[in-house]
Amino acid sequence: MLLCQRDQFSLPQGQHYLNCGFLSPLLISVERAGIETLRLKRDPTQVKPSIFFEGIHAVRQLFAKLINGESNQVALIPATSYGISTIVKNISITSDQNIVVIHEQFPSNVYAWRRLSYQTGATIHTVIHDGRDWTEKILETINDQTAVVAMETVHWTTGYCFDLQIIRQRAHEVGALFILDGTQSIGAVPFDVKTVRPDAVVCAGYKWLMGPYGTAYMYVGEHFMDGVPLEETWIARKGSDQFDGLVNYTDEYREGAFRFDRGQSSAFSQTAMMREALRQVMEWDPAQIQMYCTELLSNFLPTVKSLGYTVDQHVLPHLFGIGIPDHVCKDQLSDQLNQRRISVSQRGGSLRVSPNVYNHQEDIQALLDVLQSAVK
């Protein structure tokens, strides 16, 4: 059983940080890795050509192992929006087809699809959660004209956990591509690309993957392996590790998803931090992280519901939204959260709570005390 890992972070005493869905705190080991690598540029003679490749290959392999994929199917990108834009660039769609998205999903997985809709005339179908099973509504929305299903693994505001395998099966039946944003679950929940079989997964690195801001990952299936990248970087070309031959221009890319890497993907400090962060997440193991959060909240969730707050039944304990009923004084709740130094997020109509391995029972009790005190 995983124990509390707070001593591996620099969180201030008395700070109840229950907001990993916003931004993970920086691991001490990740901070150290970044600083040590940053110092390389003090003396540029330390920067050898091999450094441009060793780190990114290691990071690619670690992320691939985390999701049970192959490293040649992983690209290193700066943001979720970058990955989705890359995917959209490699999709052909006609005006009689449609794109299925989820109501109020994170905008990084919306705007590129809207642009594609404007350009092609394809229709966007938004699936709203109206109290019925959300997965069932998605299945009903997918039809023979659906070209793409683009959604989150876990809804970023409510924490609703979708049945990805059954949705993927339905998408496959109609010939639709299945594109996932895994930002709010990968790293905290086991995820297996061989089981889910998405056509692409994009995932920011600065939340549950414990990496620095400005980092993200993209996994692509066979449909996109020969695609066109968003930008044409020198390092993605065949023979780019031979610095004396870089002006021997070639139209051939390095094998696999390497072609989709962002420019300057080798960014030494960021790469070192990503590598250490992934190593630590894998050591903890997402399954164990999920069990830790489950145990942490075993008494909290039933008590919160008994006070009249609402929590969707289809959520996981690492991220969930708490609906605020009318008999709760919202101003008092906000004031108390600030006074008690409790960090959570207001997302839509929900108070989003997202604990991780650095949290302990004192954090959960502090939040529960505030929720109880705000009930009129």
mmCIF file of C-alpha atoms in Angstrom:
data_model
loop_
_atom_site.group_PDB
_atom_site.id
_atom_site.type_symbol
_atom_site.label_atom_id
_atom_site.label_comp_id
_atom_site.label_asym_id
_atom_site.label_seq_id
_atom_site.Cartn_x
_atom_site.Cartn_y
_atom_site.Cartn_z
ATOM 1 C CA MET A 1 0.000 0.000 0.000
ATOM 2 C CA LEU A 2 1.349 3.394 -1.015
ATOM 3 C CA LEU A 3 1.999 5.778 1.880
ATOM 4 C CA CYS A 4 1.727 9.561 1.893
ATOM 5 C CA GLN A 5 4.504 11.090 -0.247
ATOM 6 C CA ARG A 6 4.311 14.675 1.031
ATOM 7 C CA ASP A 7 7.985 14.696 2.056
ATOM 8 C CA GLN A 8 8.942 14.439 -1.626
ATOM 9 C CA PHE A 9 7.400 17.847 -2.296
ATOM 10 C CA SER A 10 7.991 21.387 -1.031
ATOM 11 C CA LEU A 11 4.393 22.178 -0.131
ATOM 12 C CA PRO A 12 4.176 24.734 2.714
ATOM 13 C CA GLN A 13 3.032 23.605 6.137
ATOM 14 C CA GLY A 14 -0.643 24.357 6.676
ATOM 15 C CA GLN A 15 -1.406 24.425 2.945
ATOM 16 C CA HIS A 16 -4.148 21.944 1.995
ATOM 17 C CA TYR A 17 -3.467 21.477 -1.702
ATOM 18 C CA LEU A 18 -6.298 19.428 -3.228
ATOM 19 C CA ASN A 19 -5.897 20.770 -6.744
ATOM 20 C CA CYS A 20 -3.712 18.487 -8.864
ATOM 21 C CA GLY A 21 -6.285 18.809 -11.651
ATOM 22 C CA PHE A 22 -5.134 22.440 -11.938
ATOM 23 C CA LEU A 23 -1.388 21.986 -11.580
ATOM 24 C CA SER A 24 0.705 19.429 -9.744
ATOM 25 C CA PRO A 25 3.193 20.689 -7.172
ATOM 26 C CA LEU A 26 6.804 20.215 -8.189
ATOM 27 C CA LEU A 27 8.584 17.158 -6.880
ATOM 28 C CA ILE A 28 11.888 17.980 -5.189
ATOM 29 C CA SER A 29 13.623 15.436 -7.419
ATOM 30 C CA VAL A 30 12.102 16.967 -10.564
ATOM 31 C CA GLU A 31 13.163 20.449 -9.489
ATOM 32 C CA ARG A 32 16.696 19.185 -8.873
ATOM 33 C CA ALA A 33 16.867 17.468 -12.264
ATOM 34 C CA GLY A 34 15.783 20.661 -14.012
ATOM 35 C CA ILE A 35 18.268 22.890 -12.205
ATOM 36 C CA GLU A 36 21.191 20.527 -12.720
ATOM 37 C CA THR A 37 20.506 20.284 -16.452
ATOM 38 C CA LEU A 38 19.913 24.014 -16.784
ATOM 39 C CA ARG A 39 23.461 24.562 -15.534
ATOM 40 C CA LEU A 40 24.864 22.739 -18.571
ATOM 41 C CA LYS A 41 24.560 25.924 -20.581
ATOM 42 C CA ARG A 42 26.957 27.696 -18.232
ATOM 43 C CA ASP A 43 29.634 25.982 -20.270
ATOM 44 C CA PRO A 44 28.312 25.093 -23.759
ATOM 45 C CA THR A 45 31.224 22.729 -24.359
ATOM 46 C CA GLN A 46 29.355 20.327 -22.051
ATOM 47 C CA VAL A 47 26.495 20.145 -24.567
ATOM 48 C CA LYS A 48 27.360 17.267 -26.894
ATOM 49 C CA PRO A 49 25.234 16.262 -29.928
ATOM 50 C CA SER A 50 24.098 13.112 -28.132
ATOM 51 C CA ILE A 51 22.320 15.210 -25.490
ATOM 52 C CA PHE A 52 19.824 16.323 -28.143
ATOM 53 C CA PHE A 53 18.595 12.737 -28.489
ATOM 54 C CA GLU A 54 19.272 10.712 -25.342
ATOM 55 C CA GLY A 55 16.804 12.528 -23.111
ATOM 56 C CA ILE A 56 13.904 12.611 -25.536
ATOM 57 C CA HIS A 57 14.351 8.932 -26.383
ATOM 58 C CA ALA A 58 14.237 8.078 -22.668
ATOM 59 C CA VAL A 59 11.121 10.196 -22.093
ATOM 60 C CA ARG A 60 9.402 8.645 -25.102
ATOM 61 C CA GLN A 61 10.117 5.170 -23.776
ATOM 62 C CA LEU A 62 8.869 5.988 -20.283
ATOM 63 C CA PHE A 63 5.566 7.451 -21.460
ATOM 64 C CA ALA A 64 5.056 4.537 -23.850
ATOM 65 C CA LYS A 65 5.596 2.097 -20.993
ATOM 66 C CA LEU A 66 3.150 4.011 -18.799
ATOM 67 C CA ILE A 67 0.332 3.564 -21.332
ATOM 68 C CA ASN A 68 1.473 0.134 -22.584
ATOM 69 C CA GLY A 69 2.325 1.467 -26.027
ATOM 70 C CA GLU A 70 5.369 1.548 -28.259
ATOM 71 C CA SER A 71 7.903 4.370 -28.030
ATOM 72 C CA ASN A 72 7.850 4.976 -31.808
ATOM 73 C CA GLN A 73 4.167 5.933 -31.430
ATOM 74 C CA VAL A 74 4.886 8.755 -28.946
ATOM 75 C CA ALA A 75 5.584 12.398 -29.801
ATOM 76 C CA LEU A 76 6.790 15.116 -27.441
ATOM 77 C CA ILE A 77 4.710 18.268 -27.821
ATOM 78 C CA PRO A 78 4.234 21.536 -25.875
ATOM 79 C CA ALA A 79 0.485 21.416 -25.202
ATOM 80 C CA THR A 80 -2.745 19.478 -25.665
ATOM 81 C CA SER A 81 -3.930 22.012 -28.257
ATOM 82 C CA TYR A 82 -0.763 21.393 -30.299
ATOM 83 C CA GLY A 83 -1.502 17.679 -30.405
ATOM 84 C CA ILE A 84 -5.161 18.093 -31.318
ATOM 85 C CA SER A 85 -4.226 20.588 -34.047
ATOM 86 C CA THR A 86 -1.734 18.054 -35.421
ATOM 87 C CA ILE A 87 -4.419 15.368 -35.493
ATOM 88 C CA VAL A 88 -6.925 17.683 -37.187
ATOM 89 C CA LYS A 89 -4.353 18.542 -39.870
ATOM 90 C CA ASN A 90 -4.289 14.852 -40.777
ATOM 91 C CA ILE A 91 -8.035 14.258 -41.017
ATOM 92 C CA SER A 92 -10.154 14.396 -44.159
ATOM 93 C CA ILE A 93 -13.844 15.080 -43.551
ATOM 94 C CA THR A 94 -16.814 16.098 -45.702
ATOM 95 C CA SER A 95 -19.810 18.374 -45.173
ATOM 96 C CA ASP A 96 -22.231 15.470 -44.691
ATOM 97 C CA GLN A 97 -20.231 14.054 -41.764
ATOM 98 C CA ASN A 98 -20.203 14.987 -38.082
ATOM 99 C CA ILE A 99 -17.798 15.294 -35.155
ATOM 100 C CA VAL A 100 -18.949 14.187 -31.697
ATOM 101 C CA VAL A 101 -17.658 16.112 -28.673
ATOM 102 C CA ILE A 102 -18.677 16.331 -25.012
ATOM 103 C CA HIS A 103 -20.461 19.296 -23.452
ATOM 104 C CA GLU A 104 -18.045 21.662 -21.705
ATOM 105 C CA GLN A 105 -14.960 19.551 -22.371
ATOM 106 C CA PHE A 106 -11.673 21.398 -22.082
ATOM 107 C CA PRO A 107 -11.323 23.985 -24.903
ATOM 108 C CA SER A 108 -7.984 22.592 -26.126
ATOM 109 C CA ASN A 109 -10.012 19.698 -27.525
ATOM 110 C CA VAL A 110 -12.737 21.932 -28.983
ATOM 111 C CA TYR A 111 -11.342 24.875 -30.940
ATOM 112 C CA ALA A 112 -9.469 22.863 -33.565
ATOM 113 C CA TRP A 113 -12.617 20.834 -34.262
ATOM 114 C CA ARG A 114 -14.624 24.024 -34.623
ATOM 115 C CA ARG A 115 -12.097 25.297 -37.143
ATOM 116 C CA LEU A 116 -12.359 22.016 -39.062
ATOM 117 C CA SER A 117 -16.157 22.362 -39.022
ATOM 118 C CA TYR A 118 -15.982 25.934 -40.380
ATOM 119 C CA GLN A 119 -13.628 24.861 -43.157
ATOM 120 C CA THR A 120 -15.485 21.731 -44.275
ATOM 121 C CA GLY A 121 -19.117 22.242 -43.330
ATOM 122 C CA ALA A 122 -19.082 19.175 -41.095
ATOM 123 C CA THR A 123 -21.466 19.332 -38.132
ATOM 124 C CA ILE A 124 -20.390 19.242 -34.495
ATOM 125 C CA HIS A 125 -22.667 17.200 -32.236
ATOM 126 C CA THR A 126 -22.229 18.098 -28.549
ATOM 127 C CA VAL A 127 -23.387 15.480 -26.069
ATOM 128 C CA ILE A 128 -24.911 17.081 -22.963
ATOM 129 C CA HIS A 129 -25.150 15.331 -19.610
ATOM 130 C CA ASP A 130 -28.789 15.636 -18.580
ATOM 131 C CA GLY A 131 -28.845 13.212 -15.669
ATOM 132 C CA ARG A 132 -28.910 10.101 -17.815
ATOM 133 C CA ASP A 133 -25.851 7.903 -18.235
ATOM 134 C CA TRP A 134 -23.431 10.063 -20.230
ATOM 135 C CA THR A 135 -21.759 7.124 -21.929
ATOM 136 C CA GLU A 136 -25.139 5.904 -23.196
ATOM 137 C CA LYS A 137 -25.904 9.338 -24.638
ATOM 138 C CA ILE A 138 -22.584 9.344 -26.484
ATOM 139 C CA LEU A 139 -23.333 5.929 -27.946
ATOM 140 C CA GLU A 140 -26.733 7.161 -29.128
ATOM 141 C CA THR A 141 -25.185 10.260 -30.740
ATOM 142 C CA ILE A 142 -22.611 8.366 -32.802
ATOM 143 C CA ASN A 143 -24.109 7.446 -36.173
ATOM 144 C CA ASP A 144 -23.096 6.351 -39.664
ATOM 145 C CA GLN A 145 -22.131 9.946 -40.530
ATOM 146 C CA THR A 146 -19.774 10.309 -37.562
ATOM 147 C CA ALA A 147 -16.186 10.799 -38.700
ATOM 148 C CA VAL A 148 -14.583 11.635 -35.337
ATOM 149 C CA VAL A 149 -15.342 11.157 -31.650
ATOM 150 C CA ALA A 150 -13.149 13.628 -29.736
ATOM 151 C CA MET A 151 -13.501 13.540 -25.969
ATOM 152 C CA GLU A 152 -11.844 13.385 -22.567
ATOM 153 C CA THR A 153 -11.064 10.219 -20.646
ATOM 154 C CA VAL A 154 -12.424 11.956 -17.530
ATOM 155 C CA HIS A 155 -14.509 15.120 -17.665
ATOM 156 C CA TRP A 156 -12.332 17.956 -16.423
ATOM 157 C CA THR A 157 -15.045 19.756 -14.371
ATOM 158 C CA THR A 158 -17.218 16.994 -12.931
ATOM 159 C CA GLY A 159 -14.803 14.057 -12.918
ATOM 160 C CA TYR A 160 -17.251 11.876 -14.846
ATOM 161 C CA CYS A 161 -15.383 8.758 -15.950
ATOM 162 C CA PHE A 162 -16.489 7.578 -19.389
ATOM 163 C CA ASP A 163 -16.629 3.942 -20.508
ATOM 164 C CA LEU A 164 -13.947 4.331 -23.153
ATOM 165 C CA GLN A 165 -13.886 0.763 -24.426
ATOM 166 C CA ILE A 166 -17.570 0.629 -25.304
ATOM 167 C CA ILE A 167 -17.416 4.085 -26.916
ATOM 168 C CA ARG A 168 -14.359 3.041 -28.932
ATOM 169 C CA GLN A 169 -16.215 -0.080 -30.064
ATOM 170 C CA ARG A 170 -19.170 2.001 -31.287
ATOM 171 C CA ALA A 171 -16.849 4.457 -33.055
ATOM 172 C CA HIS A 172 -15.084 1.555 -34.747
ATOM 173 C CA GLU A 173 -18.415 0.131 -35.946
ATOM 174 C CA VAL A 174 -19.204 3.292 -37.914
ATOM 175 C CA GLY A 175 -15.620 3.890 -39.075
ATOM 176 C CA ALA A 176 -15.068 6.963 -36.873
ATOM 177 C CA LEU A 177 -11.721 8.012 -35.435
ATOM 178 C CA PHE A 178 -11.491 7.960 -31.625
ATOM 179 C CA ILE A 179 -9.402 10.858 -30.278
ATOM 180 C CA LEU A 180 -8.796 11.243 -26.537
ATOM 181 C CA ASP A 181 -7.579 13.949 -24.203
ATOM 182 C CA GLY A 182 -6.114 11.996 -21.291
ATOM 183 C CA THR A 183 -4.870 15.013 -19.334
ATOM 184 C CA GLN A 184 -7.073 14.510 -16.272
ATOM 185 C CA SER A 185 -6.486 10.813 -15.746
ATOM 186 C CA ILE A 186 -3.249 9.470 -17.254
ATOM 187 C CA GLY A 187 -0.754 9.226 -14.436
ATOM 188 C CA ALA A 188 -3.436 8.818 -11.763
ATOM 189 C CA VAL A 189 -5.433 6.007 -13.388
ATOM 190 C CA PRO A 190 -4.133 2.944 -15.253
ATOM 191 C CA PHE A 191 -4.498 3.449 -19.004
ATOM 192 C CA ASP A 192 -3.735 0.840 -21.660
ATOM 193 C CA VAL A 193 -3.747 1.816 -25.330
ATOM 194 C CA LYS A 194 -3.879 -1.845 -26.344
ATOM 195 C CA THR A 195 -7.142 -2.238 -24.426
ATOM 196 C CA VAL A 196 -8.792 1.107 -25.216
ATOM 197 C CA ARG A 197 -7.401 1.224 -28.793
ATOM 198 C CA PRO A 198 -7.682 4.964 -29.444
ATOM 199 C CA ASP A 199 -6.527 6.421 -32.748
ATOM 200 C CA ALA A 200 -4.720 9.163 -30.838
ATOM 201 C CA VAL A 201 -4.259 10.297 -27.244
ATOM 202 C CA VAL A 202 -2.984 13.707 -26.192
ATOM 203 C CA CYS A 203 -1.994 14.389 -22.592
ATOM 204 C CA ALA A 204 -0.594 17.463 -20.845
ATOM 205 C CA GLY A 205 2.443 16.695 -18.704
ATOM 206 C CA TYR A 206 2.085 19.224 -15.882
ATOM 207 C CA LYS A 207 -0.779 17.675 -13.914
ATOM 208 C CA TRP A 208 -0.955 13.989 -13.000
ATOM 209 C CA LEU A 209 2.332 13.299 -14.801
ATOM 210 C CA MET A 210 4.144 15.690 -12.426
ATOM 211 C CA GLY A 211 6.161 17.391 -15.173
ATOM 212 C CA PRO A 212 6.865 21.075 -15.866
ATOM 213 C CA TYR A 213 4.397 23.433 -17.516
ATOM 214 C CA GLY A 214 4.772 23.580 -21.288
ATOM 215 C CA THR A 215 5.093 19.813 -21.746
ATOM 216 C CA ALA A 216 2.713 17.253 -23.212
ATOM 217 C CA TYR A 217 2.663 13.875 -24.957
ATOM 218 C CA MET A 218 0.877 12.493 -27.986
ATOM 219 C CA TYR A 219 0.324 8.842 -28.805
ATOM 220 C CA VAL A 220 -0.783 8.024 -32.337
ATOM 221 C CA GLY A 221 -2.189 4.805 -33.745
ATOM 222 C CA GLU A 222 -1.555 3.359 -37.183
ATOM 223 C CA HIS A 223 -3.944 5.783 -38.882
ATOM 224 C CA PHE A 224 -1.637 8.729 -38.174
ATOM 225 C CA MET A 225 1.811 7.153 -38.242
ATOM 226 C CA ASP A 226 2.587 8.461 -41.733
ATOM 227 C CA GLY A 227 0.960 11.845 -41.152
ATOM 228 C CA VAL A 228 2.181 15.372 -41.730
ATOM 229 C CA PRO A 229 3.521 17.289 -38.687
ATOM 230 C CA LEU A 230 2.316 20.695 -37.594
ATOM 231 C CA GLU A 231 5.819 22.117 -38.051
ATOM 232 C CA GLU A 232 8.886 21.023 -39.984
ATOM 233 C CA THR A 233 11.704 20.613 -37.465
ATOM 234 C CA TRP A 234 15.227 19.602 -38.406
ATOM 235 C CA ILE A 235 15.488 17.093 -35.589
ATOM 236 C CA ALA A 236 12.533 15.078 -36.925
ATOM 237 C CA ARG A 237 14.347 14.317 -40.185
ATOM 238 C CA LYS A 238 16.321 11.203 -40.966
ATOM 239 C CA GLY A 239 20.003 11.606 -40.176
ATOM 240 C CA SER A 240 19.471 14.586 -37.871
ATOM 241 C CA ASP A 241 21.873 13.074 -35.343
ATOM 242 C CA GLN A 242 24.703 13.636 -37.838
ATOM 243 C CA PHE A 243 25.367 17.325 -37.250
ATOM 244 C CA ASP A 244 27.963 17.562 -40.002
ATOM 245 C CA GLY A 245 25.339 16.552 -42.577
ATOM 246 C CA LEU A 246 22.370 18.701 -41.600
ATOM 247 C CA VAL A 247 22.541 20.686 -44.854
ATOM 248 C CA ASN A 248 22.075 17.456 -46.810
ATOM 249 C CA TYR A 249 18.348 18.157 -46.797
ATOM 250 C CA THR A 250 15.941 15.244 -46.919
ATOM 251 C CA ASP A 251 12.172 14.924 -47.153
ATOM 252 C CA GLU A 252 12.263 11.717 -45.107
ATOM 253 C CA TYR A 253 11.247 11.825 -41.465
ATOM 254 C CA ARG A 254 12.682 9.735 -38.676
ATOM 255 C CA GLU A 255 10.587 6.625 -38.126
ATOM 256 C CA GLY A 256 7.312 6.767 -36.261
ATOM 257 C CA ALA A 257 5.717 9.601 -34.323
ATOM 258 C CA PHE A 258 9.059 11.410 -33.951
ATOM 259 C CA ARG A 259 7.929 13.515 -36.928
ATOM 260 C CA PHE A 260 5.248 15.133 -34.753
ATOM 261 C CA ASP A 261 7.673 16.413 -32.094
ATOM 262 C CA ARG A 262 7.662 20.142 -31.511
ATOM 263 C CA GLY A 263 10.675 22.228 -32.444
ATOM 264 C CA GLN A 264 13.404 22.210 -29.771
ATOM 265 C CA SER A 265 11.841 19.116 -28.199
ATOM 266 C CA SER A 266 15.254 18.360 -26.707
ATOM 267 C CA ALA A 267 14.961 21.391 -24.352
ATOM 268 C CA PHE A 268 17.439 19.939 -21.900
ATOM 269 C CA SER A 269 16.034 21.125 -18.609
ATOM 270 C CA GLN A 270 12.437 20.332 -19.474
ATOM 271 C CA THR A 271 13.402 16.917 -20.792
ATOM 272 C CA ALA A 272 15.309 16.049 -17.614
ATOM 273 C CA MET A 273 12.321 17.100 -15.515
ATOM 274 C CA MET A 274 9.897 15.089 -17.659
ATOM 275 C CA ARG A 275 12.130 12.046 -17.380
ATOM 276 C CA GLU A 276 12.358 12.183 -13.590
ATOM 277 C CA ALA A 277 8.646 12.944 -13.217
ATOM 278 C CA LEU A 278 7.621 9.954 -15.335
ATOM 279 C CA ARG A 279 10.072 7.718 -13.511
ATOM 280 C CA GLN A 280 8.533 8.668 -10.180
ATOM 281 C CA VAL A 281 4.923 8.281 -11.346
ATOM 282 C CA MET A 282 5.737 4.829 -12.666
ATOM 283 C CA GLU A 283 7.432 3.895 -9.404
ATOM 284 C CA TRP A 284 4.337 4.903 -7.479
ATOM 285 C CA ASP A 285 2.157 3.146 -10.103
ATOM 286 C CA PRO A 286 -1.162 4.754 -11.194
ATOM 287 C CA ALA A 287 -3.099 1.796 -9.805
ATOM 288 C CA GLN A 288 -1.549 2.391 -6.376
ATOM 289 C CA ILE A 289 -2.164 6.142 -6.657
ATOM 290 C CA GLN A 290 -5.829 5.437 -7.343
ATOM 291 C CA MET A 291 -6.011 3.091 -4.353
ATOM 292 C CA TYR A 292 -4.366 5.721 -2.157
ATOM 293 C CA CYS A 293 -6.959 8.332 -3.165
ATOM 294 C CA THR A 294 -9.767 5.810 -2.657
ATOM 295 C CA GLU A 295 -8.664 5.137 0.905
ATOM 296 C CA LEU A 296 -8.149 8.832 1.573
ATOM 297 C CA LEU A 297 -11.761 9.608 0.641
ATOM 298 C CA SER A 298 -13.504 6.501 1.959
ATOM 299 C CA ASN A 299 -15.369 8.413 4.681
ATOM 300 C CA PHE A 300 -15.357 11.850 3.070
ATOM 301 C CA LEU A 301 -17.618 11.190 0.088
ATOM 302 C CA PRO A 302 -20.501 9.544 2.013
ATOM 303 C CA THR A 303 -20.416 12.347 4.595
ATOM 304 C CA VAL A 304 -20.452 15.076 1.932
ATOM 305 C CA LYS A 305 -23.450 13.485 0.244
ATOM 306 C CA SER A 306 -25.286 13.233 3.576
ATOM 307 C CA LEU A 307 -24.910 17.020 3.918
ATOM 308 C CA GLY A 308 -26.818 17.528 0.663
ATOM 309 C CA TYR A 309 -23.885 18.083 -1.666
ATOM 310 C CA THR A 310 -23.936 16.126 -4.917
ATOM 311 C CA VAL A 311 -21.185 13.980 -6.414
ATOM 312 C CA ASP A 312 -21.753 12.026 -9.622
ATOM 313 C CA GLN A 313 -21.644 8.272 -9.134
ATOM 314 C CA HIS A 314 -19.427 7.832 -12.218
ATOM 315 C CA VAL A 315 -16.342 9.503 -10.757
ATOM 316 C CA LEU A 316 -12.946 8.349 -9.568
ATOM 317 C CA PRO A 317 -11.410 9.583 -6.301
ATOM 318 C CA HIS A 318 -8.503 11.448 -7.885
ATOM 319 C CA LEU A 319 -10.838 14.057 -9.434
ATOM 320 C CA PHE A 320 -14.484 14.827 -8.776
ATOM 321 C CA GLY A 321 -16.856 17.751 -8.739
ATOM 322 C CA ILE A 322 -18.966 18.616 -5.696
ATOM 323 C CA GLY A 323 -22.292 20.215 -6.597
ATOM 324 C CA ILE A 324 -23.251 23.054 -4.221
ATOM 325 C CA PRO A 325 -26.915 22.902 -3.088
ATOM 326 C CA ASP A 326 -29.087 25.951 -2.362
ATOM 327 C CA HIS A 327 -28.896 25.445 1.396
ATOM 328 C CA VAL A 328 -25.151 26.161 1.355
ATOM 329 C CA CYS A 329 -23.890 29.720 1.777
ATOM 330 C CA LYS A 330 -21.554 30.064 -1.192
ATOM 331 C CA ASP A 331 -19.877 33.253 0.073
ATOM 332 C CA GLN A 332 -19.114 31.657 3.411
ATOM 333 C CA LEU A 333 -17.815 28.565 1.683
ATOM 334 C CA SER A 334 -15.438 30.639 -0.461
ATOM 335 C CA ASP A 335 -14.232 32.689 2.526
ATOM 336 C CA GLN A 336 -13.616 29.606 4.642
ATOM 337 C CA LEU A 337 -11.677 27.866 1.892
ATOM 338 C CA ASN A 338 -9.378 30.874 1.659
ATOM 339 C CA GLN A 339 -8.985 31.245 5.406
ATOM 340 C CA ARG A 340 -8.170 27.570 5.894
ATOM 341 C CA ARG A 341 -5.700 27.664 2.941
ATOM 342 C CA ILE A 342 -7.564 24.955 1.065
ATOM 343 C CA SER A 343 -6.835 24.909 -2.650
ATOM 344 C CA VAL A 344 -9.566 23.465 -4.884
ATOM 345 C CA SER A 345 -11.011 24.734 -8.190
ATOM 346 C CA GLN A 346 -14.333 26.268 -9.151
ATOM 347 C CA ARG A 347 -15.159 24.660 -12.491
ATOM 348 C CA GLY A 348 -18.580 25.319 -13.990
ATOM 349 C CA GLY A 349 -21.140 24.694 -11.259
ATOM 350 C CA SER A 350 -18.869 22.361 -9.337
ATOM 351 C CA LEU A 351 -16.220 22.634 -6.666
ATOM 352 C CA ARG A 352 -13.579 20.392 -8.196
ATOM 353 C CA VAL A 353 -11.431 18.397 -5.775
ATOM 354 C CA SER A 354 -8.357 16.551 -7.027
ATOM 355 C CA PRO A 355 -6.122 14.929 -4.375
ATOM 356 C CA ASN A 356 -2.922 13.010 -4.922
ATOM 357 C CA VAL A 357 -0.237 11.134 -3.016
ATOM 358 C CA TYR A 358 1.019 14.247 -1.175
ATOM 359 C CA ASN A 359 -2.337 14.655 0.580
ATOM 360 C CA HIS A 360 -3.161 13.206 3.989
ATOM 361 C CA GLN A 361 -6.230 12.935 6.205
ATOM 362 C CA GLU A 362 -5.684 16.410 7.664
ATOM 363 C CA ASP A 363 -6.253 17.900 4.185
ATOM 364 C CA ILE A 364 -9.471 15.952 3.725
ATOM 365 C CA GLN A 365 -10.729 16.801 7.207
ATOM 366 C CA ALA A 366 -10.047 20.513 6.668
ATOM 367 C CA LEU A 367 -12.165 20.485 3.518
ATOM 368 C CA LEU A 368 -14.929 18.522 5.230
ATOM 369 C CA ASP A 369 -14.993 20.998 8.131
ATOM 370 C CA VAL A 370 -15.481 23.893 5.703
ATOM 371 C CA LEU A 371 -18.211 22.112 3.774
ATOM 372 C CA GLN A 372 -20.050 21.353 7.014
ATOM 373 C CA SER A 373 -19.721 24.904 8.319
ATOM 374 C CA ALA A 374 -21.221 26.389 5.130
ATOM 375 C CA VAL A 375 -24.469 24.429 5.425
ATOM 376 C CA LYS A 376 -27.246 26.858 6.482
#
